[in-house]
Amino acid sequence: MHWVSVLIVAALCGVSLSQYDDQYDDIFWLQQYLRSRSSSYSYSPYYEDEVPAYSSYSYAPAESSVGEPVPETPVSRDCPNECECPPNFSSALYCDTRNLRYLPFVPSRMKYAYFQNNHIVSIQEGAFDNATSLEWLALHNNQITSEKMGKRVFAKLKNLERLYLDRNNLTKIPTPLPRSLRELHLSYNQISKVPSNALEGLENLTALYLSHNQIYEMGPNLKGLKSLILADLSYNQLRKVPDGLPSALEQLYLEHNHIYTIPDDYFKVSPKLLYVRMSHNSLTNEGLATNAFNTSSLLELDLSYNRLQKIPRVSTRLENLYLQGNKINEFTISSFCTIVDIMNFSRLQVLRLDGNEIRRNNVPSDAPLCLRWASVIEI
């Protein structure tokens, strides 16, 4: 009986231990993570003319208790004390909304780094040289200036896909930028000029956000962006449209500028273009070529709050047309249908003409035949 009892107890112990074998690694990792929160971390922030070398970073692990294993890599290098490194998302570094005035050290394993909503004023040269695997880098809503940004600070980030620098104090687009970039967010800065080579080589870029700046000319910068789908240049000081558009473009936002003219067939070089917004500009009929907006791919066109006196000619495939707040004084069916009969009609669904000089009795009798799909017509 004595041996039987021993065997039963041993079997029970084996079952108990087997339940925790699979969790041991996670528990050990969590212990090390918790210990890292109390480890010392020393960093000399970069202010004004102080430019620290990477040797100025100092890492010293906390003293371990007796019998507790010490990891080979210093714990503070694993995750800076200023930030969070969630155990279930080991490639992400969360340093956002912490009143930081400097960039903490970025561990080499990181793919996602979030520094938004701080008071960071500078990015020193080599700040990300240890973390060349970064794919997302969020630096928006800080106080970063172009003068205090390293000249090649992003050059080594060969895997970077999304860069968020909106809501800072930048006066120019940082260069060079990695060719891997897919999204570039630079809205709400103080950029006034875009040099001809500022976006050179960004053939993978699909979205460019430059709204709420002071840009007065774009030049041919967009033309070479072969993968660009969305370009937001709204709320700037542009007096003319960019010199050429990429063929893949689908969305173009140019509202709240000072654009007064558009060349003939300007949009036809982008056969996939779906949405064009040009409200709150200075467009007149004299500044528009006859077929400026007569492109078959367009689904939505916003020309509200300009200086138009006539409805421009549009494609029969257009679905939404916004013309409110202009000086239009006549309703021309030829703007929508070159031929009006049972087989030829416009696909327009929404037409806004309110806030113009036109009246409902100016609408011709054959308008319902041409605009038979329209569910909303506001005059």
C-alpha positions as MATLAB code, in Angstrom:
seq = 'MHWVSVLIVAALCGVSLSQYDDQYDDIFWLQQYLRSRSSSYSYSPYYEDEVPAYSSYSYAPAESSVGEPVPETPVSRDCPNECECPPNFSSALYCDTRNLRYLPFVPSRMKYAYFQNNHIVSIQEGAFDNATSLEWLALHNNQITSEKMGKRVFAKLKNLERLYLDRNNLTKIPTPLPRSLRELHLSYNQISKVPSNALEGLENLTALYLSHNQIYEMGPNLKGLKSLILADLSYNQLRKVPDGLPSALEQLYLEHNHIYTIPDDYFKVSPKLLYVRMSHNSLTNEGLATNAFNTSSLLELDLSYNRLQKIPRVSTRLENLYLQGNKINEFTISSFCTIVDIMNFSRLQVLRLDGNEIRRNNVPSDAPLCLRWASVIEI';
ca = [
       0.000    0.000    0.000;
       2.862    2.337    0.799;
       4.274    2.077   -2.758;
       0.806    2.470   -4.302;
       0.329    5.726   -2.354;
       3.692    7.035   -3.530;
       2.859    6.280   -7.179;
      -0.530    8.037   -6.932;
       1.012   11.171   -5.414;
       3.738   11.220   -8.079;
       1.167   10.912  -10.849;
      -0.863   13.802   -9.435;
       2.244   15.978   -9.205;
       3.064   15.179  -12.813;
      -0.377   16.264  -13.937;
      -0.110   19.494  -11.956;
       3.247   20.406  -13.405;
       2.184   19.599  -16.945;
      -0.578   22.209  -16.660;
       2.002   24.944  -16.099;
       4.818   23.824  -18.393;
       3.297   25.591  -21.396;
       2.763   28.799  -19.431;
       6.223   28.935  -17.846;
       7.792   30.943  -20.656;
       4.998   33.547  -20.587;
       5.195   33.904  -16.809;
       8.973   34.283  -16.939;
       8.661   36.945  -19.699;
       6.055   38.820  -17.654;
       8.314   38.751  -14.582;
      11.129   40.275  -16.587;
       8.782   42.876  -18.056;
       7.559   43.901  -14.591;
      11.130   44.107  -13.353;
      11.990   46.351  -16.306;
       9.482   48.934  -15.082;
      11.625   49.502  -11.983;
      15.020   49.359  -13.709;
      17.095   52.503  -14.056;
      17.220   54.299  -17.389;
      19.390   57.297  -18.085;
      19.190   59.454  -21.165;
      20.536   62.899  -21.972;
      17.811   64.653  -24.002;
      18.690   66.786  -27.007;
      17.911   70.438  -26.478;
      19.097   73.406  -28.494;
      22.740   72.878  -29.481;
      23.307   69.644  -27.570;
      23.674   66.757  -30.012;
      24.292   63.557  -28.052;
      25.999   60.606  -29.682;
      24.464   57.217  -29.182;
      27.166   56.535  -26.596;
      25.296   58.943  -24.293;
      22.591   56.347  -23.773;
      23.215   54.534  -20.518;
      21.501   51.324  -19.549;
      21.845   49.646  -16.168;
      19.582   46.777  -15.090;
      18.160   46.798  -11.605;
      19.872   44.619   -9.029;
      18.304   41.189   -9.094;
      17.211   39.295   -6.037;
      19.035   36.167   -4.991;
      18.201   33.166   -7.102;
      16.371   35.170   -9.795;
      17.840   34.838  -13.318;
      19.212   37.982  -14.957;
      18.645   38.285  -18.747;
      21.715   38.625  -20.923;
      20.434   41.843  -22.530;
      19.945   44.764  -20.100;
      16.261   45.060  -19.249;
      16.050   48.802  -19.892;
      17.301   48.267  -23.451;
      14.404   45.862  -23.880;
      11.870   48.622  -23.200;
      12.562   52.243  -22.158;
      11.056   53.255  -18.820;
       9.273   56.179  -20.489;
       7.282   53.830  -22.712;
       5.173   50.670  -22.772;
       6.015   47.430  -24.568;
       2.961   45.157  -24.284;
       3.890   41.482  -23.753;
       1.290   40.401  -26.299;
       2.643   42.820  -28.943;
       6.395   42.688  -28.538;
       7.197   44.595  -31.742;
       5.310   47.751  -30.683;
       6.665   50.655  -28.647;
       4.097   53.000  -27.072;
       5.582   56.351  -26.015;
       2.568   58.525  -26.851;
       0.980   61.187  -24.614;
       3.729   61.212  -21.957;
       4.931   64.848  -22.016;
       8.205   63.760  -23.617;
      10.575   66.399  -24.998;
      12.987   63.903  -26.510;
      12.998   60.570  -28.325;
      13.787   57.573  -26.112;
      15.968   54.768  -27.433;
      14.094   52.490  -29.863;
      14.890   48.766  -29.384;
      15.975   46.958  -32.531;
      13.035   44.498  -32.566;
      10.435   47.237  -32.971;
       8.254   47.482  -36.070;
       5.761   50.016  -34.712;
       6.754   53.095  -32.699;
       4.265   55.652  -31.386;
       5.528   59.036  -30.153;
       2.466   61.201  -30.915;
       0.936   63.792  -28.567;
       4.159   64.834  -26.836;
       6.376   67.950  -26.786;
       9.232   66.595  -28.894;
      11.068   69.433  -30.651;
      13.888   67.587  -32.419;
      14.950   64.318  -34.005;
      18.707   63.869  -33.796;
      20.711   62.251  -36.587;
      20.821   58.485  -36.167;
      17.787   58.387  -33.868;
      16.398   55.293  -35.598;
      19.624   53.632  -36.781;
      19.179   50.860  -34.216;
      15.598   50.125  -35.354;
      15.856   49.683  -39.103;
      12.907   47.238  -39.114;
      10.370   49.973  -38.335;
       7.246   49.823  -40.502;
       5.034   52.410  -38.756;
       6.399   55.570  -37.148;
       3.992   58.015  -35.487;
       5.410   61.435  -34.583;
       2.312   63.572  -35.099;
       1.125   66.322  -32.777;
       4.546   67.335  -31.478;
       6.673   70.483  -31.929;
       9.278   69.149  -34.355;
      10.966   71.709  -36.617;
      12.858   71.143  -39.856;
      15.926   72.874  -38.412;
      16.166   70.352  -35.571;
      15.685   67.231  -37.657;
      18.637   65.135  -38.790;
      19.229   65.411  -42.548;
      19.098   61.641  -43.134;
      17.138   60.595  -40.082;
      14.748   58.319  -42.046;
      17.203   57.144  -44.710;
      18.014   53.757  -43.139;
      14.403   52.726  -42.503;
      14.167   50.476  -45.548;
      10.920   48.838  -44.385;
       9.037   51.963  -43.331;
       5.527   52.067  -44.805;
       3.699   54.745  -42.806;
       5.185   57.986  -41.506;
       3.046   60.380  -39.463;
       4.492   63.885  -39.077;
       1.281   65.921  -39.192;
       0.629   68.714  -36.670;
       4.245   69.759  -36.152;
       6.243   72.881  -37.081;
       7.929   71.606  -40.237;
       8.750   74.112  -42.971;
       9.845   71.543  -45.554;
       9.369   67.905  -46.472;
      12.119   65.769  -44.903;
      14.450   64.112  -47.400;
      15.529   61.544  -48.293;
      12.561   59.324  -47.545;
      12.672   55.513  -47.870;
      11.339   54.048  -51.121;
       9.225   51.589  -49.133;
       6.928   54.392  -47.920;
       3.226   53.910  -48.666;
       1.631   56.690  -46.613;
       3.122   60.106  -45.844;
       1.224   62.353  -43.414;
       2.418   65.991  -43.321;
      -0.798   67.942  -42.798;
      -1.013   70.906  -40.394;
       2.591   72.071  -40.749;
       4.180   75.235  -42.180;
       5.470   73.866  -45.476;
       5.450   76.530  -48.195;
       7.526   75.054  -51.006;
       7.950   71.555  -52.386;
      11.244   71.170  -54.316;
      11.147   69.148  -57.541;
      13.052   66.251  -55.951;
      11.221   66.221  -52.595;
       9.195   63.084  -53.410;
      11.653   61.515  -55.813;
      11.819   57.720  -55.810;
       8.618   57.158  -53.810;
       7.121   54.791  -56.364;
       5.270   52.789  -53.686;
       3.523   55.797  -52.138;
      -0.261   55.379  -52.262;
      -1.434   58.260  -50.022;
      -0.009   61.771  -49.620;
      -1.467   64.158  -47.039;
      -0.249   67.762  -47.321;
      -3.367   69.688  -46.337;
      -3.347   72.752  -44.064;
       0.095   74.005  -45.048;
       1.210   77.107  -46.950;
       2.186   75.487  -50.260;
       1.904   77.865  -53.213;
       3.226   75.544  -55.937;
       3.544   71.772  -56.344;
       5.308   71.591  -59.694;
       5.583   68.088  -61.233;
       6.039   66.308  -57.896;
       2.904   64.164  -58.154;
       3.530   62.971  -61.685;
       6.294   60.535  -60.760;
       4.345   58.855  -57.946;
       3.251   55.831  -59.964;
       1.257   54.157  -57.175;
      -0.415   57.264  -55.744;
      -4.145   56.768  -55.151;
      -4.948   59.710  -52.862;
      -3.497   63.237  -52.870;
      -4.769   65.755  -50.321;
      -3.518   69.293  -51.029;
      -6.475   71.122  -49.550;
      -6.158   74.280  -47.427;
      -2.992   75.619  -49.046;
      -2.037   78.641  -51.174;
      -2.012   76.960  -54.597;
      -2.797   79.228  -57.561;
      -2.714   76.436  -60.125;
      -3.144   72.690  -60.227;
      -0.045   70.457  -59.959;
       1.883   69.952  -63.208;
       0.632   66.517  -64.174;
      -1.123   63.762  -62.268;
      -0.163   60.089  -61.793;
      -2.112   57.489  -63.771;
      -3.195   55.503  -60.683;
      -4.801   58.475  -58.909;
      -8.369   57.961  -57.648;
      -8.910   60.833  -55.180;
      -7.735   64.435  -55.543;
      -8.528   67.039  -52.911;
      -7.721   70.667  -53.795;
     -10.401   72.584  -51.888;
      -9.620   75.861  -50.114;
      -6.853   77.112  -52.422;
      -6.640   79.969  -54.943;
      -6.786   77.941  -58.178;
      -8.348   79.888  -61.056;
      -7.638   77.784  -64.149;
      -7.555   74.152  -65.323;
      -5.994   73.018  -68.637;
      -7.933   71.000  -71.206;
      -7.916   67.199  -70.678;
      -6.032   67.737  -67.419;
      -7.780   64.886  -65.598;
      -7.793   62.397  -68.476;
      -4.218   61.296  -67.744;
      -5.665   59.630  -64.629;
      -8.192   57.126  -66.045;
      -9.053   55.798  -62.566;
      -9.896   59.180  -61.053;
     -13.171   58.994  -59.101;
     -13.337   61.979  -56.743;
     -12.255   65.586  -57.349;
     -12.900   68.284  -54.787;
     -12.132   71.889  -55.738;
     -14.550   73.890  -53.622;
     -13.555   77.304  -52.242;
     -11.195   78.264  -55.059;
     -11.244   81.058  -57.670;
     -12.454   79.112  -60.718;
     -14.220   81.003  -63.507;
     -15.624   79.757  -66.789;
     -12.944   81.742  -68.610;
     -10.271   79.775  -66.753;
     -11.774   76.393  -67.640;
     -11.140   74.502  -70.854;
     -14.334   73.220  -72.483;
     -13.781   69.595  -71.486;
     -11.803   70.150  -68.295;
     -14.202   67.978  -66.257;
     -15.643   65.850  -69.052;
     -13.846   62.652  -68.059;
     -15.750   59.378  -67.940;
     -14.146   57.992  -64.760;
     -15.392   60.749  -62.415;
     -18.163   59.857  -59.984;
     -18.081   62.934  -57.740;
     -17.111   66.530  -58.544;
     -17.231   69.357  -56.025;
     -16.931   72.867  -57.528;
     -18.930   74.689  -54.878;
     -18.044   78.204  -53.739;
     -16.136   79.342  -56.805;
     -16.931   82.058  -59.366;
     -18.605   80.025  -62.090;
     -21.396   81.637  -64.124;
     -22.264   78.573  -66.189;
     -22.482   74.862  -65.474;
     -19.337   73.229  -66.900;
     -19.665   70.248  -69.203;
     -19.416   66.928  -67.348;
     -19.520   63.252  -68.281;
     -22.843   61.426  -68.396;
     -21.362   58.945  -65.909;
     -20.936   61.545  -63.176;
     -23.122   60.757  -60.137;
     -22.684   63.718  -57.778;
     -22.126   67.346  -58.782;
     -21.846   70.164  -56.245;
     -22.107   73.721  -57.626;
     -23.669   75.636  -54.742;
     -22.353   79.063  -53.858;
     -21.332   80.149  -57.377;
     -22.772   82.809  -59.730;
     -24.540   80.482  -62.149;
     -27.499   82.199  -63.861;
     -28.687   79.598  -66.377;
     -29.475   75.888  -66.544;
     -27.858   74.348  -69.609;
     -28.927   70.799  -70.469;
     -25.959   70.464  -72.838;
     -23.708   70.476  -69.773;
     -25.124   67.058  -68.867;
     -26.447   65.550  -72.123;
     -25.210   66.337  -75.638;
     -28.226   64.425  -76.983;
     -31.506   64.163  -75.096;
     -33.629   61.116  -75.960;
     -34.795   57.820  -74.515;
     -31.369   56.175  -74.952;
     -29.083   59.047  -73.934;
     -29.239   60.406  -70.413;
     -27.103   61.402  -67.455;
     -26.390   59.089  -64.478;
     -26.381   62.115  -62.176;
     -28.039   61.390  -58.825;
     -27.273   64.534  -56.805;
     -27.134   68.063  -58.242;
     -26.736   71.103  -56.012;
     -27.255   74.552  -57.488;
     -28.488   76.390  -54.387;
     -26.872   79.692  -53.553;
     -26.601   80.733  -57.224;
     -28.492   83.256  -59.363;
     -30.584   80.607  -61.094;
     -34.284   80.047  -60.347;
     -36.484   76.971  -60.653;
     -38.395   78.459  -63.575;
     -35.086   78.571  -65.481;
     -34.979   74.747  -65.639;
     -35.850   73.615  -69.212;
     -38.739   71.220  -69.810;
     -36.534   68.400  -71.087;
     -34.382   68.376  -67.917;
     -36.287   65.421  -66.349;
     -35.570   63.312  -69.430;
     -31.844   64.035  -69.270;
     -31.581   63.836  -65.470;
     -33.964   60.908  -64.997;
     -31.768   59.276  -62.320;
     -31.475   62.395  -60.189;
     -33.001   61.937  -56.730;
     -31.775   65.292  -55.364;
     -31.805   68.572  -57.307;
     -31.429   71.664  -55.148;
     -31.885   75.086  -56.725;
];
